[in-house]
Every structure is written in C-alpha cells, then in structure tokens.
Tab-separated table of C-alpha atoms in Angstrom:
chain	number	residue	atom	x	y	z
A	300	UNK	CA	-1.909	20.187	19.765
A	301	UNK	CA	-1.106	17.266	17.370
A	302	UNK	CA	-3.926	15.422	15.626
A	303	UNK	CA	-4.921	11.581	15.663
A	304	UNK	CA	-2.244	9.262	14.238
A	305	UNK	CA	-3.498	7.274	11.117
A	306	UNK	CA	-2.066	4.274	9.932
A	307	UNK	CA	-2.273	2.942	6.384
A	308	UNK	CA	-1.777	-0.607	6.335
A	309	UNK	CA	-1.457	-3.268	3.439
A	310	UNK	CA	-1.418	-7.029	2.862
A	311	UNK	CA	-0.538	-8.673	-0.171
A	312	UNK	CA	-3.276	-11.258	-1.648
A	313	UNK	CA	-0.463	-13.217	-3.780
A	314	UNK	CA	-0.160	-15.908	-0.767
A	315	UNK	CA	-3.086	-18.027	0.213
A	316	UNK	CA	-6.041	-16.622	1.433
A	317	UNK	CA	-7.520	-18.646	4.168
A	318	UNK	CA	-11.357	-19.797	4.132
A	319	UNK	CA	-13.440	-17.849	6.447
A	320	UNK	CA	-13.837	-19.555	9.883
A	321	UNK	CA	-17.239	-18.481	10.815
A	322	UNK	CA	-17.745	-18.518	14.657
A	323	UNK	CA	-20.523	-20.217	15.988
A	324	UNK	CA	-24.099	-18.868	15.525
A	325	UNK	CA	-23.037	-16.443	12.966
A	326	UNK	CA	-23.019	-16.893	9.164
A	327	UNK	CA	-22.068	-14.709	6.217
A	328	UNK	CA	-25.358	-13.360	4.135
A	329	UNK	CA	-25.657	-11.598	1.168
A	330	UNK	CA	-25.914	-7.848	1.328
A	331	UNK	CA	-29.249	-6.272	0.187
A	332	UNK	CA	-29.276	-2.798	0.385
A	333	UNK	CA	-33.275	-2.577	0.687
A	334	UNK	CA	-33.187	-4.903	4.017
A	335	UNK	CA	-30.065	-4.223	5.204
A	336	UNK	CA	-28.406	-0.590	4.480
A	337	UNK	CA	-30.005	1.105	7.860
A	338	UNK	CA	-28.848	-1.944	9.979
A	339	UNK	CA	-25.406	-1.547	8.747
A	340	UNK	CA	-25.443	2.285	9.396
A	341	UNK	CA	-26.618	1.414	12.891
A	342	UNK	CA	-23.759	-1.173	13.473
A	343	UNK	CA	-21.234	1.316	12.170
A	344	UNK	CA	-22.324	4.218	14.205
A	345	UNK	CA	-22.200	2.025	17.169
A	346	UNK	CA	-18.743	0.632	16.384
A	347	UNK	CA	-17.450	4.199	15.610
A	348	UNK	CA	-18.649	5.903	18.388
A	349	UNK	CA	-17.014	3.418	20.661
A	350	UNK	CA	-13.800	3.907	18.715
A	351	UNK	CA	-13.923	7.565	18.741
A	352	UNK	CA	-15.126	8.096	15.182
A	353	UNK	CA	-18.242	9.578	13.618
A	354	UNK	CA	-20.690	7.930	10.943
A	355	UNK	CA	-22.886	10.725	9.536
A	356	UNK	CA	-26.702	10.250	9.750
A	357	UNK	CA	-28.146	7.871	7.478
A	358	UNK	CA	-29.696	10.501	5.169
A	359	UNK	CA	-26.272	11.638	4.167
A	360	UNK	CA	-24.308	8.400	4.697
A	361	UNK	CA	-26.378	6.091	2.391
A	362	UNK	CA	-26.368	8.457	-0.876
A	363	UNK	CA	-23.015	9.316	-0.175
A	364	UNK	CA	-21.879	5.634	-0.160
A	365	UNK	CA	-24.312	4.049	-2.765
A	366	UNK	CA	-23.340	7.295	-5.443
A	367	UNK	CA	-19.607	6.749	-4.738
A	368	UNK	CA	-17.972	5.340	-8.013
A	369	UNK	CA	-15.863	2.753	-5.886
A	370	UNK	CA	-19.049	1.550	-4.354
A	371	UNK	CA	-20.019	-1.961	-5.419
A	372	UNK	CA	-22.889	-3.915	-3.151
A	373	UNK	CA	-20.977	-6.971	-4.039
A	374	UNK	CA	-18.053	-5.693	-1.824
A	375	UNK	CA	-20.354	-5.315	1.121
A	376	UNK	CA	-19.820	-8.420	3.298
A	377	UNK	CA	-22.151	-8.912	6.206
A	378	UNK	CA	-22.631	-11.740	9.032
A	379	UNK	CA	-25.763	-12.263	10.541
A	380	UNK	CA	-26.593	-14.183	13.858
A	381	UNK	CA	-29.286	-17.148	14.289
A	382	UNK	CA	-32.100	-14.411	14.219
A	383	UNK	CA	-30.788	-12.795	11.036
A	384	UNK	CA	-29.591	-9.666	12.917
A	385	UNK	CA	-26.531	-8.069	11.334
A	386	UNK	CA	-23.664	-8.654	13.762
A	387	UNK	CA	-20.405	-7.715	11.698
A	388	UNK	CA	-20.085	-5.801	8.340
A	389	UNK	CA	-16.763	-5.197	6.210
A	390	UNK	CA	-17.224	-3.013	3.273
A	391	UNK	CA	-14.658	-2.452	0.578
A	392	UNK	CA	-14.224	-0.009	-2.448
A	393	UNK	CA	-13.377	-1.555	-5.878
A	394	UNK	CA	-9.871	-0.262	-5.330
A	395	UNK	CA	-9.423	-2.823	-2.860
A	396	UNK	CA	-9.855	-0.593	0.090
A	397	UNK	CA	-11.206	-1.714	3.285
A	398	UNK	CA	-13.516	0.950	3.878
A	399	UNK	CA	-15.268	-0.319	7.117
A	400	UNK	CA	-14.967	-3.103	9.273
A	401	UNK	CA	-17.379	-3.129	12.303
A	402	UNK	CA	-18.170	-6.060	14.484
A	403	UNK	CA	-21.111	-5.745	17.085
A	404	UNK	CA	-19.611	-5.858	20.759
A	405	UNK	CA	-21.221	-9.091	21.601
A	406	UNK	CA	-19.162	-10.779	18.905
A	407	UNK	CA	-16.097	-9.226	19.188
A	408	UNK	CA	-12.872	-11.425	19.634
A	409	UNK	CA	-14.620	-14.605	18.635
A	410	UNK	CA	-13.023	-14.198	15.034
A	411	UNK	CA	-15.796	-12.714	13.197
A	412	UNK	CA	-13.724	-9.726	11.907
A	413	UNK	CA	-11.177	-12.279	10.567
A	414	UNK	CA	-13.941	-14.284	8.744
A	415	UNK	CA	-15.323	-10.888	7.211
A	416	UNK	CA	-12.009	-9.887	6.146
A	417	UNK	CA	-11.087	-13.405	4.785
A	418	UNK	CA	-14.340	-13.351	2.548
A	419	UNK	CA	-13.367	-9.967	1.472
A	420	UNK	CA	-9.738	-10.817	0.500
A	421	UNK	CA	-11.211	-13.763	-1.511
A	422	UNK	CA	-13.439	-11.817	-3.609
A	423	UNK	CA	-10.833	-9.077	-4.013
A	424	UNK	CA	-8.423	-11.498	-5.117
A	425	UNK	CA	-11.025	-12.947	-7.604
A	426	UNK	CA	-11.414	-9.284	-9.240
A	427	UNK	CA	-7.487	-9.317	-9.799
A	428	UNK	CA	-6.541	-7.272	-6.922
A	429	UNK	CA	-2.966	-8.054	-5.823
A	430	UNK	CA	-2.942	-6.275	-2.410
A	431	UNK	CA	-5.828	-4.861	-0.146
A	432	UNK	CA	-5.282	-2.031	2.147
A	433	UNK	CA	-6.985	0.075	5.010
A	434	UNK	CA	-6.330	2.825	7.385
A	435	UNK	CA	-7.057	2.885	11.070
A	436	UNK	CA	-6.629	5.325	13.663
A	437	UNK	CA	-3.247	4.037	15.906
A	438	UNK	CA	-5.255	4.770	19.364
A	439	UNK	CA	-8.273	2.758	18.229
A	440	UNK	CA	-9.405	1.106	21.395
A	441	UNK	CA	-11.158	-1.788	19.908
A	442	UNK	CA	-7.865	-3.916	19.121
A	443	UNK	CA	-8.337	-3.437	15.285
A	444	UNK	CA	-4.742	-2.668	14.885
A	445	UNK	CA	-4.007	-6.049	16.461
A	446	UNK	CA	-6.417	-7.961	14.151
A	447	UNK	CA	-5.030	-6.437	11.155
A	448	UNK	CA	-1.363	-7.098	12.162
A	449	UNK	CA	-2.530	-10.691	12.863
A	450	UNK	CA	-3.958	-11.009	9.389
A	451	UNK	CA	-0.619	-10.065	7.763
A	452	UNK	CA	-1.059	-6.216	7.162
A	453	UNK	CA	1.917	-4.168	7.270
A	454	UNK	CA	2.481	-0.356	7.913
A	455	UNK	CA	2.595	1.605	4.505
A	456	UNK	CA	2.778	5.378	5.887
A	457	UNK	CA	1.409	7.121	8.903
A	458	UNK	CA	0.171	10.612	9.111
A	459	UNK	CA	-1.675	13.075	11.779
A	460	UNK	CA	-5.047	14.497	10.992
A	461	UNK	CA	-5.447	17.931	12.347
C-alpha cells in the first residue's frame, strides 16, 4: 500500500509581504514559553488529530522542540482571543521553514491562518530569508493546502511516506 503523499511548498519573500489582517476578536501576542507552551501543545494536538497527524505528549514534545538547534521562541507566533486564550499558532524554524500552523476550529476560515503566516513572513524576511517553505499532507482535510497556495506557495517536490 502506498504511503501518504507529502507536498513540499515554497514561497518567495522577495516581493511584498502584506501586513497581517487580524480577524475581529483575535490579536497577536508575544510567545512566552512558561505561559504558553502547554496551550500551544494542546492546540497542535487538536489540529493534528483532526488532520490525521500526531503530536507527541507534552513531556516529549516540548523538550524536543525547545532543544532543537533551529528553535527560536521569537519565531513562535500566537494569536489570542478576547479572553487571552490561544486560538492560533505558527511556529517556524530559523531556516525559514514553517514547522507548524494550527488554528482553533472556531477560528478557521476567518483569516487567522493568513494573519499568522504574514506575521511569520515579515519576521523571516527581516532575518534575511529569501523564501519560506513548509510541508503539507496532500490529503489534509483542513483546507491548509488551499490556504498556502492562496498565499503564494508553490510546489517544489512531492514524495510518499511509507
């Protein structure tokens, strides 16, 4: 049986990067690992479970992320609602790779994913990145692929995971 198809997408950061357009009731907030790591983890687990993916338990996930040589807390972009609950996260590696994007179900299709990614694009370009890349499951049911293509991502390669 063939494994799942993964798409590697890339977007140039040479052109203009729009300012984030935050949906009503959501705003960016600085990531503080002491306050936010567990909430981010919970959101990722929820999002990945709905998309057919998996996130390790917090006791494994957090040290693995925090200790990775490409991790920088300044590249964890969160959005909170009016009650300061995390409703979206984009986490990037220092290599200008979007490791994770997750949006709470109630906030999907409202522009929050786009706003988070535009925030990430600006930060990565300020660091000198010429392009940003990510990988997405071709069968992801969340509409992620549609979002990425609307934001200018193009397929670089595809491969199957067994």
